[in-house]
Every structure is written in structure tokens, then in C-alpha cells.
CSV table of C-alpha atoms in Angstrom, one decimal:
chain,number,residue,atom,x,y,z
A,1,MET,CA,98.4,136.1,103.0
A,2,THR,CA,98.1,137.2,106.6
A,3,GLU,CA,101.0,138.9,108.4
A,4,ARG,CA,103.3,136.5,110.1
A,5,PRO,CA,103.2,136.3,113.9
A,6,ASP,CA,106.1,138.0,115.8
A,7,ASP,CA,107.3,134.6,117.1
A,8,PHE,CA,107.4,133.0,113.7
A,9,ASP,CA,110.7,131.1,113.0
A,10,PRO,CA,112.2,132.6,109.9
A,11,ASP,CA,114.5,129.6,109.5
A,12,LEU,CA,111.5,127.4,108.9
A,13,TRP,CA,111.3,128.3,105.3
A,14,PHE,CA,113.8,128.5,102.4
A,15,GLU,CA,113.8,129.3,98.7
A,16,PRO,CA,115.3,126.5,96.5
A,17,ASN,CA,118.3,127.4,94.4
A,18,ARG,CA,118.5,125.9,90.9
A,19,ASP,CA,122.0,127.1,90.2
A,20,ALA,CA,124.6,124.4,89.7
A,21,GLU,CA,127.1,126.1,92.0
A,22,SER,CA,124.6,125.7,94.9
A,23,ALA,CA,125.6,122.0,95.0
A,24,ALA,CA,128.7,123.0,96.9
A,25,THR,CA,128.9,122.7,100.6
A,26,SER,CA,127.1,125.7,102.0
A,27,SER,CA,124.9,126.2,105.0
A,28,SER,CA,122.7,128.6,102.9
A,29,ASN,CA,122.2,126.0,100.3
A,30,GLU,CA,121.9,123.0,102.6
A,31,PRO,CA,118.1,122.9,102.4
A,32,THR,CA,118.2,122.7,98.6
A,33,ASN,CA,120.8,120.0,98.7
A,34,VAL,CA,118.8,118.0,101.3
A,35,CYS,CA,115.9,118.1,98.9
A,36,ARG,CA,118.1,117.1,95.9
A,37,VAL,CA,119.4,114.1,97.8
A,38,ALA,CA,115.8,113.1,98.8
A,39,ALA,CA,114.6,113.5,95.2
A,40,LEU,CA,117.5,111.3,94.0
A,41,SER,CA,116.3,108.6,96.5
A,42,SER,CA,112.9,108.6,94.9
A,43,MET,CA,114.3,108.7,91.4
A,44,LEU,CA,116.2,105.5,92.1
A,45,ALA,CA,113.0,103.6,93.0
A,46,ALA,CA,112.9,100.6,90.7
A,47,ASP,CA,109.2,100.1,90.0
A,48,GLU,CA,107.3,103.4,90.5
A,49,ASP,CA,107.7,107.1,90.0
A,50,PRO,CA,106.9,108.7,93.4
A,51,LEU,CA,107.8,112.1,92.0
A,52,ARG,CA,105.4,112.2,89.0
A,53,GLY,CA,103.6,115.4,88.8
A,54,LEU,CA,106.3,117.3,90.7
A,55,GLN,CA,108.1,118.7,87.7
A,56,PRO,CA,108.0,122.4,88.8
A,57,GLU,CA,109.4,121.5,92.2
A,58,LEU,CA,112.2,119.4,90.7
A,59,SER,CA,113.0,122.1,88.2
A,60,ALA,CA,113.2,124.6,91.1
A,61,LEU,CA,115.8,122.3,92.7
A,62,GLY,CA,117.9,122.4,89.5
A,63,PHE,CA,117.1,119.1,87.9
A,64,ALA,CA,117.3,118.9,84.1
A,65,GLU,CA,114.0,118.7,82.3
A,66,ARG,CA,114.4,115.1,81.3
A,67,LEU,CA,115.0,114.1,85.0
A,68,ALA,CA,112.2,116.4,86.3
A,69,THR,CA,109.7,114.8,84.0
A,70,GLY,CA,110.8,111.3,84.6
A,71,GLU,CA,111.7,110.9,80.9
A,72,VAL,CA,115.0,109.1,81.9
A,73,PRO,CA,114.3,106.4,84.5
A,74,PHE,CA,117.3,105.0,86.5
A,75,ARG,CA,117.8,101.3,86.4
A,76,HIS,CA,120.8,99.8,88.2
A,77,ALA,CA,122.3,97.2,90.5
A,78,ALA,CA,122.9,99.1,93.8
A,79,VAL,CA,125.7,97.2,95.3
A,80,GLU,CA,127.8,97.2,92.1
A,81,GLU,CA,127.2,100.9,91.6
A,82,LEU,CA,128.2,101.6,95.2
A,83,ARG,CA,131.3,99.6,94.9
A,84,GLU,CA,132.5,101.5,91.8
A,85,SER,CA,131.6,104.9,93.3
A,86,ALA,CA,133.2,104.1,96.6
A,87,GLY,CA,136.4,103.4,94.8
A,88,ARG,CA,136.3,106.9,93.2
A,89,SER,CA,135.0,108.7,96.3
A,90,PHE,CA,137.6,107.1,98.6
A,91,ARG,CA,140.3,108.9,96.6
A,92,SER,CA,138.3,112.2,96.2
A,93,ARG,CA,136.6,114.5,98.7
A,94,GLU,CA,133.3,116.3,98.9
A,95,GLU,CA,134.7,119.4,97.2
A,96,GLN,CA,133.9,117.8,93.8
A,97,ARG,CA,130.2,118.1,94.4
A,98,VAL,CA,129.5,120.8,91.8
A,99,GLU,CA,131.0,118.7,89.1
A,100,GLN,CA,129.2,115.6,90.3
A,101,TRP,CA,125.9,117.4,90.3
A,102,ALA,CA,126.4,118.6,86.8
A,103,ALA,CA,127.2,115.1,85.7
A,104,ILE,CA,123.9,113.9,87.1
A,105,ASN,CA,122.0,116.3,84.9
A,106,GLN,CA,124.2,115.7,81.9
A,107,ALA,CA,124.7,111.9,82.0
A,108,ALA,CA,121.6,110.9,84.0
A,109,ASP,CA,123.4,107.7,85.1
A,110,VAL,CA,123.5,106.1,88.5
A,111,ALA,CA,127.3,106.3,88.8
A,112,SER,CA,127.1,110.1,89.0
A,113,VAL,CA,124.3,109.8,91.5
A,114,TYR,CA,126.3,107.6,93.8
A,115,ASP,CA,129.4,109.8,93.4
A,116,PHE,CA,127.3,112.8,94.6
A,117,LEU,CA,125.6,110.9,97.4
A,118,LEU,CA,128.9,109.7,98.8
A,119,SER,CA,130.3,113.2,98.6
A,120,VAL,CA,127.4,114.7,100.5
A,121,LEU,CA,127.6,111.9,103.1
A,122,GLN,CA,131.0,113.3,104.0
A,123,SER,CA,129.7,116.9,104.4
A,124,PRO,CA,130.3,118.7,107.7
A,125,LEU,CA,126.6,119.9,107.6
A,126,GLU,CA,124.4,117.7,109.6
A,127,ARG,CA,121.1,117.5,107.7
A,128,GLU,CA,122.5,116.9,104.2
A,129,SER,CA,125.0,114.3,105.4
A,130,ALA,CA,122.2,112.4,107.2
A,131,ALA,CA,120.0,112.6,104.1
A,132,ALA,CA,122.7,111.1,101.9
A,133,ALA,CA,123.2,108.2,104.4
A,134,VAL,CA,119.4,107.6,104.2
A,135,ALA,CA,119.3,107.7,100.4
A,136,ILE,CA,122.2,105.2,100.1
A,137,ALA,CA,120.8,102.8,102.7
A,138,ARG,CA,117.3,103.0,101.3
A,139,ASP,CA,118.5,102.2,97.8
A,140,LEU,CA,120.6,99.3,98.8
A,141,HIS,CA,117.8,97.8,100.9
A,142,ASP,CA,115.2,98.2,98.2
A,143,GLN,CA,117.6,96.8,95.6
A,144,GLY,CA,118.2,93.7,97.7
A,145,GLY,CA,121.4,94.7,99.4
A,146,ASP,CA,120.6,92.8,102.6
A,147,GLY,CA,124.0,91.1,102.6
A,148,LEU,CA,125.7,94.3,103.6
A,149,ILE,CA,126.8,95.0,107.2
A,150,TRP,CA,123.5,96.7,108.0
A,151,SER,CA,121.4,93.6,107.0
A,152,GLY,CA,119.5,94.2,110.2
A,153,TRP,CA,118.9,97.8,109.3
A,154,LEU,CA,115.7,98.0,111.5
A,155,ASN,CA,118.0,97.3,114.4
A,156,LEU,CA,119.6,100.7,113.9
A,157,ALA,CA,117.0,102.1,116.3
A,158,LEU,CA,118.5,100.0,119.1
A,159,PRO,CA,120.8,101.8,121.6
A,160,ASP,CA,124.1,101.0,120.0
A,161,TRP,CA,126.9,103.5,119.4
A,162,ASP,CA,130.1,103.8,117.5
A,163,PRO,CA,132.7,101.0,117.7
A,164,TRP,CA,135.4,103.1,119.3
A,165,GLN,CA,133.7,104.4,122.4
A,166,LEU,CA,131.0,102.9,124.6
A,167,PRO,CA,129.1,105.7,126.4
A,168,ASP,CA,127.5,105.6,129.8
A,169,PRO,CA,124.4,103.4,129.5
A,170,GLU,CA,122.4,106.1,131.2
A,171,LEU,CA,123.1,108.4,128.3
A,172,LEU,CA,122.1,106.0,125.5
A,173,ARG,CA,118.8,107.7,125.0
A,174,ASP,CA,120.0,111.2,125.1
A,175,TYR,CA,120.1,113.4,122.1
A,176,PHE,CA,123.5,114.6,120.8
A,177,GLU,CA,124.4,118.0,119.3
A,178,TRP,CA,126.1,117.8,115.9
A,179,ASP,CA,129.9,118.1,116.0
A,180,ASP,CA,131.3,118.6,112.6
A,181,VAL,CA,134.9,118.4,113.9
A,182,ALA,CA,134.2,115.0,115.5
A,183,TRP,CA,132.5,113.9,112.3
A,184,ASN,CA,135.6,114.9,110.3
A,185,SER,CA,137.7,113.0,112.7
A,186,THR,CA,135.5,109.9,112.2
A,187,LEU,CA,135.8,110.3,108.5
A,188,GLU,CA,139.6,110.2,108.8
A,189,GLN,CA,139.6,107.3,111.1
A,190,VAL,CA,137.3,105.2,108.9
A,191,ARG,CA,139.4,106.1,105.9
A,192,GLY,CA,142.5,105.0,107.6
A,193,THR,CA,141.0,101.8,109.0
A,194,PHE,CA,139.5,100.7,105.6
A,195,ALA,CA,142.2,101.8,103.2
A,196,GLY,CA,142.1,99.5,100.2
A,197,GLN,CA,138.5,98.5,101.0
A,198,PRO,CA,136.4,101.3,99.5
A,199,LEU,CA,133.1,99.4,99.6
A,200,LEU,CA,133.4,98.5,103.3
A,201,TRP,CA,134.5,102.1,103.9
A,202,ALA,CA,131.3,103.4,102.4
A,203,GLN,CA,129.2,100.8,104.3
A,204,VAL,CA,130.7,101.7,107.6
A,205,LEU,CA,130.3,105.5,107.0
A,206,VAL,CA,126.6,105.1,106.1
A,207,GLU,CA,125.9,103.0,109.2
A,208,LEU,CA,127.8,105.3,111.6
A,209,ARG,CA,126.0,108.3,110.1
A,210,LEU,CA,122.6,106.7,110.5
A,211,ARG,CA,123.3,105.9,114.1
A,212,LEU,CA,124.4,109.4,114.9
A,213,ALA,CA,121.3,110.8,113.1
A,214,LEU,CA,118.9,108.7,115.2
A,215,ARG,CA,120.1,110.5,118.3
A,216,SER,CA,120.4,113.9,116.8
A,217,ALA,CA,119.1,116.9,118.8
A,218,ASP,CA,117.8,118.3,115.5
A,219,PRO,CA,114.2,117.2,114.8
A,220,VAL,CA,114.7,117.6,111.0
A,221,THR,CA,117.7,115.3,111.0
A,222,ARG,CA,115.8,112.7,113.1
A,223,SER,CA,112.8,112.9,110.7
A,224,LEU,CA,115.0,112.3,107.7
A,225,VAL,CA,116.6,109.2,109.2
A,226,HIS,CA,113.1,107.9,110.2
A,227,ALA,CA,112.3,107.9,106.5
A,228,LEU,CA,114.5,104.9,106.3
A,229,PHE,CA,111.9,102.9,108.2
A,230,LEU,CA,108.8,104.2,106.3
A,231,THR,CA,107.5,101.8,103.7
A,232,ASP,CA,104.3,101.6,101.7
A,233,ASP,CA,103.4,98.0,102.5
A,234,THR,CA,99.7,98.6,102.3
A,235,THR,CA,97.7,95.6,101.4
A,236,ASP,CA,94.5,95.5,99.3
A,237,ILE,CA,91.6,96.8,101.3
A,238,GLU,CA,87.8,96.9,100.6
A,239,THR,CA,85.2,99.3,101.9
A,240,GLU,CA,82.9,97.9,104.5
A,241,GLU,CA,79.1,98.5,104.3
A,242,LEU,CA,77.8,101.3,106.6
A,243,GLU,CA,74.4,101.2,108.3
A,244,ASP,CA,72.1,104.1,107.3
A,245,GLY,CA,72.1,106.8,109.9
A,246,HIS,CA,70.8,110.4,110.2
A,247,ALA,CA,72.7,111.8,113.2
A,248,VAL,CA,75.2,114.5,112.6
A,249,PRO,CA,78.8,113.8,113.7
A,250,ASN,CA,79.7,116.2,116.6
A,251,VAL,CA,83.3,115.2,117.5
A,252,SER,CA,86.6,116.2,115.8
A,253,LEU,CA,89.9,114.5,116.4
A,254,LEU,CA,93.7,114.8,115.9
A,255,ILE,CA,95.7,111.7,115.0
A,256,HIS,CA,99.5,111.6,115.2
A,257,GLY,CA,101.9,109.8,112.8
A,258,THR,CA,104.7,107.3,113.2
A,259,ASN,CA,107.2,107.7,115.9
A,260,ALA,CA,105.1,110.6,117.3
A,261,TRP,CA,103.1,109.1,120.2
A,262,GLN,CA,105.5,110.8,122.7
A,263,GLY,CA,105.0,114.2,121.1
A,264,ASP,CA,102.6,116.8,122.7
A,265,TRP,CA,101.3,118.7,119.7
A,266,TRP,CA,98.2,116.4,119.3
A,267,ARG,CA,97.5,115.9,123.0
A,268,PRO,CA,94.5,117.6,124.7
A,269,GLY,CA,95.5,120.2,127.3
A,270,LYS,CA,99.2,120.2,126.2
A,271,GLY,CA,99.5,120.4,122.4
A,272,THR,CA,99.9,123.7,120.7
A,273,PHE,CA,98.1,122.5,117.6
A,274,HIS,CA,95.4,120.9,119.7
A,275,HIS,CA,94.9,124.3,121.4
A,276,PHE,CA,94.8,126.1,118.1
A,277,VAL,CA,92.2,123.8,116.5
A,278,LEU,CA,90.1,123.8,119.6
A,279,SER,CA,90.1,127.6,120.2
A,280,GLU,CA,90.0,128.8,116.6
A,281,LEU,CA,88.6,126.1,114.3
A,282,ARG,CA,86.7,123.2,115.9
A,283,ARG,CA,85.1,123.7,119.2
A,284,ASP,CA,84.0,120.0,119.1
A,285,LEU,CA,87.6,118.8,119.1
A,286,TYR,CA,87.9,115.9,121.6
A,287,ARG,CA,89.6,117.2,124.8
A,288,GLY,CA,88.8,114.5,127.3
A,289,GLY,CA,91.0,112.1,129.2
A,290,ALA,CA,90.4,109.1,127.0
A,291,ARG,CA,92.4,110.5,124.1
A,292,PHE,CA,93.0,108.3,121.0
A,293,GLY,CA,96.5,107.4,120.3
A,294,TRP,CA,98.3,104.5,118.6
A,295,ASN,CA,101.7,103.0,118.9
A,296,GLY,CA,103.1,104.7,115.9
A,297,TYR,CA,104.9,101.6,114.7
A,298,LEU,CA,106.0,101.1,111.1
A,299,ARG,CA,104.0,98.3,109.5
A,300,ASP,CA,100.7,98.3,107.7
A,301,THR,CA,99.4,95.7,110.2
A,302,HIS,CA,100.0,98.2,113.0
A,303,ARG,CA,98.1,100.9,111.3
A,304,THR,CA,95.3,98.6,110.4
A,305,LEU,CA,95.0,97.6,114.1
A,306,ALA,CA,95.0,101.2,115.0
A,307,ALA,CA,92.2,101.9,112.6
A,308,ARG,CA,90.2,99.1,114.3
A,309,ASP,CA,91.0,100.6,117.7
A,310,LEU,CA,89.7,103.9,116.4
A,311,LEU,CA,86.4,102.3,115.5
A,312,ASP,CA,86.1,101.0,119.1
A,313,TRP,CA,87.1,104.4,120.5
A,314,ALA,CA,84.5,106.1,118.4
A,315,ALA,CA,81.8,103.7,119.3
A,316,ASP,CA,82.1,104.9,122.9
A,317,LEU,CA,83.1,108.6,122.5
A,318,ALA,CA,81.8,109.6,119.0
A,319,PRO,CA,78.9,107.2,118.3
A,320,TYR,CA,77.6,109.4,115.4
A,321,GLY,CA,81.0,109.4,113.7
A,322,LEU,CA,83.7,112.1,113.4
A,323,ARG,CA,83.1,115.6,112.0
A,324,THR,CA,86.7,116.5,111.1
A,325,VAL,CA,89.8,114.4,111.5
A,326,PHE,CA,93.3,116.1,111.4
A,327,ALA,CA,95.8,113.3,110.6
A,328,HIS,CA,99.6,113.7,110.3
A,329,SER,CA,101.9,111.6,108.2
A,330,TYR,CA,100.9,107.9,108.5
A,331,GLY,CA,98.2,108.8,111.0
A,332,SER,CA,96.3,109.6,107.8
A,333,ASP,CA,96.5,106.0,106.9
A,334,VAL,CA,94.9,105.1,110.2
A,335,ALA,CA,92.1,107.7,109.6
A,336,ALA,CA,91.5,106.5,106.0
A,337,LYS,CA,91.3,102.9,107.0
A,338,SER,CA,88.9,103.6,109.9
A,339,TRP,CA,86.6,105.3,107.3
A,340,ILE,CA,87.0,102.3,105.0
A,341,PHE,CA,86.1,100.0,107.9
A,342,GLY,CA,82.9,101.9,108.4
A,343,LEU,CA,83.5,105.0,110.6
A,344,PRO,CA,81.6,108.0,109.4
A,345,VAL,CA,84.0,110.9,108.7
A,346,GLU,CA,82.7,114.1,107.3
A,347,GLU,CA,86.0,115.9,106.7
A,348,LEU,CA,89.6,114.7,106.6
A,349,VAL,CA,92.6,117.0,106.9
A,350,LEU,CA,95.7,115.4,105.6
A,351,LEU,CA,98.9,116.8,107.2
A,352,SER,CA,102.0,115.8,105.2
A,353,ALA,CA,100.4,112.5,104.5
A,354,PRO,CA,102.0,109.6,102.4
A,355,VAL,CA,99.5,108.9,99.7
A,356,ASN,CA,98.8,105.2,99.6
A,357,LYS,CA,95.8,103.1,98.5
A,358,ALA,CA,93.8,103.8,101.7
A,359,VAL,CA,94.3,107.5,101.5
A,360,VAL,CA,93.4,107.6,97.8
A,361,MET,CA,90.1,105.7,98.6
A,362,ALA,CA,89.3,108.1,101.4
A,363,ALA,CA,90.1,111.1,99.3
A,364,ALA,CA,87.7,109.9,96.6
A,365,GLY,CA,84.9,109.1,99.0
A,366,ILE,CA,84.9,111.5,102.0
A,367,ASP,CA,82.8,114.7,101.5
A,368,HIS,CA,85.7,117.1,102.1
A,369,VAL,CA,89.4,116.5,102.1
A,370,VAL,CA,92.1,119.1,102.7
A,371,ASP,CA,95.6,118.1,101.6
A,372,VAL,CA,98.1,120.3,103.5
A,373,ARG,CA,101.7,119.7,102.8
A,374,LEU,CA,105.1,121.1,101.7
A,375,PRO,CA,105.7,121.6,97.9
A,376,PHE,CA,108.4,119.0,98.3
A,377,ASP,CA,108.6,116.8,101.4
A,378,PRO,CA,112.2,115.4,101.8
A,379,VAL,CA,111.1,112.9,104.3
A,380,LEU,CA,108.5,111.3,102.0
A,381,ALA,CA,110.9,111.6,99.1
A,382,CYS,CA,113.7,109.8,101.0
A,383,ALA,CA,111.1,107.1,101.8
A,384,ARG,CA,110.1,106.9,98.1
A,385,LEU,CA,106.4,107.6,98.9
A,386,PHE,CA,103.9,109.5,96.9
A,387,GLN,CA,103.4,113.1,98.2
A,388,ARG,CA,100.1,114.4,97.0
A,389,VAL,CA,96.5,113.2,96.4
A,390,SER,CA,96.7,114.9,93.0
A,391,GLN,CA,99.5,112.5,91.9
A,392,SER,CA,97.0,109.6,92.1
A,393,LEU,CA,93.6,111.1,91.3
A,394,PRO,CA,92.3,113.6,88.8
A,395,PRO,CA,91.2,116.9,90.1
A,396,LEU,CA,88.2,116.4,92.5
A,397,SER,CA,85.8,119.0,93.7
A,398,ASN,CA,85.9,117.6,97.3
A,399,VAL,CA,89.7,117.9,97.6
A,400,ASP,CA,91.4,121.2,98.5
A,401,GLU,CA,95.2,121.1,98.1
A,402,VAL,CA,97.1,123.6,100.3
A,403,LEU,CA,100.8,123.8,99.5
A,404,LEU,CA,102.9,125.6,102.1
A,405,LYS,CA,106.2,127.3,101.5
A,406,TRP,CA,109.4,125.3,101.0
A,407,SER,CA,110.7,123.8,104.3
A,408,LEU,CA,112.6,120.7,105.6
A,409,HIS,CA,110.2,120.3,108.5
A,410,HIS,CA,107.8,117.3,108.0
A,411,GLY,CA,105.9,118.6,110.9
A,412,ALA,CA,105.3,122.1,109.6
A,413,SER,CA,101.8,121.1,108.5
A,414,HIS,CA,100.7,120.9,112.2
A,415,ASP,CA,102.4,124.1,113.4
A,416,PRO,CA,99.7,126.6,114.3
A,417,LEU,CA,102.1,129.5,113.4
A,418,VAL,CA,102.4,128.0,109.9
A,419,TRP,CA,98.6,127.7,109.6
A,420,LYS,CA,98.2,131.4,110.5
A,421,ALA,CA,101.0,132.6,108.3
A,422,GLU,CA,99.8,130.5,105.3
A,423,ASP,CA,96.0,131.1,105.6
A,424,VAL,CA,95.5,127.3,105.7
A,425,VAL,CA,91.9,127.7,107.1
A,426,GLN,CA,90.8,130.0,104.3
A,427,ARG,CA,92.6,128.2,101.5
A,428,GLY,CA,91.4,124.8,102.7
A,429,HIS,CA,87.8,126.0,103.1
A,430,LEU,CA,87.7,124.9,106.7
A,431,ILE,CA,85.5,127.7,107.9
């Protein structure tokens, strides 16, 4: 391990706490509780087990063995469970979280899960409260709860605000700092407005919390709520035949993920990670004006179109194919699909990538794949997506897995300071 740079952010990392008492509201334990909430979101997935193979990480978060191993799957009807838990939670407060967390591990039933999620939703801490709202909304949507008041849940990204105050239209796109006092006032107002209607009370709280999170000044909070919009809707895909060629690829490339086109980290001339890769790792990294970018939209069809666009881009600017592709989040799906569609790629570096069918195919076929990610990614867990190539494939000699330290930052995998501190280049055999 190399010495950490002087400007390294110590708040980036945390150590998970398995103690039951850590379920109480506490800023020091908030990262652990965010990950617990995210894990519960994945555990409630009806058809798959997105957490398989992550038993050590789940145990570190304090989950009982039978939950960490997936021995006890949850099966439930989301709306009915929310209705019953809302009735209990309306009369209680979030101080009961320790008992509710213990009940999850002891009873392993959905009622205790919803009790805990509704308590965390009311937390004065921004990140864990947002994570709970995402977990509840995600479960209700996936379980067919479209008849609830957020039936148009994708419209949450539109510039609406709370029902009591209409802001200046010019401020609709501004980010807002978290105000725990204002949130507590909102809790009291909603509680008073919907007394005797606990289900509607819970629905309104979730929607209000999501709307606040979408405009949070905190990037971690925004990334958590964006997980609500991430789905694995990948369709079946077949590898297209490649023409034989002998030229060596001499261009490397960065590809951003969803909702990230406006970011700078991947841009030539501006991005910190682009500068790091260009100066210290791949001198052939593309740095011209015709940079490749895609709209970062949410659907598989958008990513497939982006993969086709990458083929056209490479035909002009990388006619021999790509040497190394660094792809973050669902940008990895774009990279994988472009390889499947016939683009030569020698090396693929996955950065916090959701592991879907296309990524699995690319990992099994590309000469060298580096899987860089957090031990437990709360964004992918909230979205109920698989987190590691090793969850879907047996150990492969061409795949190097690089697990970073625990963090809530989905973008930590493209932070140059993280790469230096965690020896990613050496561990991923990228020399």
C-alpha cells in the first residue's frame, strides 16, 4: 500500500460496524446504516439474489448468517407490508431502530424490514434517510405498487417541489443544503396532515424525501436516489463476427456512466481522472476535441445506441480498435456492447460497474479485464444490481478484481487519489 497523498479526503472511507447498537441514529454509524438499508433493498428482490457471494461484507454490516448467505429469502406483498408497518411507525419514532434491527436478524421477516426502513426514513441524517426512501420506493415499484401516488416515479426528476412552498422558478435547478430542522418540521406537518391515514403518510414522506434528495448538494445523496432509476433491462445479445486484423490498437478511452455527461472527470483537458490516466498510465488516451460521450439515459436501448455510436466514433478515430477502455457504472455496458458488436478492445477497466449480461460476456472474452469497485456499493445494492464479475463467473485468469476500502462514493473508483492510495495500477496489473 502506498502512502496516501496529503490532499486525500479521510471522510471518503469508513469501517463498517457489526454491533447491533450501531443501528441507532449516529453520524459516525451513518455509512454502515446506509449500506444496511441498501442491502435490505437487494434482499427484497423477488426473483434474484443480487448479493450472492457477498457474505463477508454482509456479515461485516451485522447481518445474521442466514441472511448474509441468502438462506432465508424474503417473499412478500409490498403494499400490504407497508400499510401494516406504516400503522406501527406512525405511532412510533425512529428511536426504536436498534430493536427493529435486532428483529430483522431474529425474525427475518418483511414486517421488521419495513419497520426499520420507515424509522430510518425519518432520520435527521441526510444520506441514510434518502437511502431508506429509495429502498421503499424501489420495492413498491418492483412489486407492482404503481397505483401509489408516485405511479409516475420517473417524473420525480422533473422540477417540482414540496406542496407547501413554490420556489422561484430560477432556483428549481439549484442544489440545496440539507436542513435537518426543516426536515423534522416537514415530518411533523405530514404527520398532522395525514393523521389516521398511515399508508398515505408513508407514501407522502417517501415522495417528499426523494424530491429533496434529487436536489441535494451532497453527491452521495444524489447518487443514492439515482439508483431508483437504474434497472437491468438488458435484452439478449449476440456477439457479431469480427474481420481478421493484425494492426495493434493504439487508442485508449474513458466512458462515463448514467447521469454523468455533465461531469468533468472523463473529459480531455478538464478531468482529473483523464489527466491521471494520460500522464501516468496510458499515453495513448484520447485527448482530442471529438471526445466520445453519450446521453447517459437510463434504458438499455439508450446504451445500445451509445455502443453503436462508439463503433462509428472508433471507425474514424480508432480504426484499429481500442487498447484500454476505462468505463464507469453503466458506461461499462456501453463498452461491453461495443465489443460484442465488433469493436476490438484489448483491455477493459470496469469502474463500479453493474454486472449484467453484456458485461459478463465481455469479461469472459476480452483479453484483460480489471474489476475496480467498492467491497459493497450502496448505489448498486439500492438498485438491486449485481456488483462483481465474480458473482456471475468462475475465477478467470484474465480478470483482476480490485476491491477498494469501504465507502459510500459510487465514483470513488475514478478518483485518482483513490487509485494512488489503493495501488490500483499494480493490483490490476495495468503496467
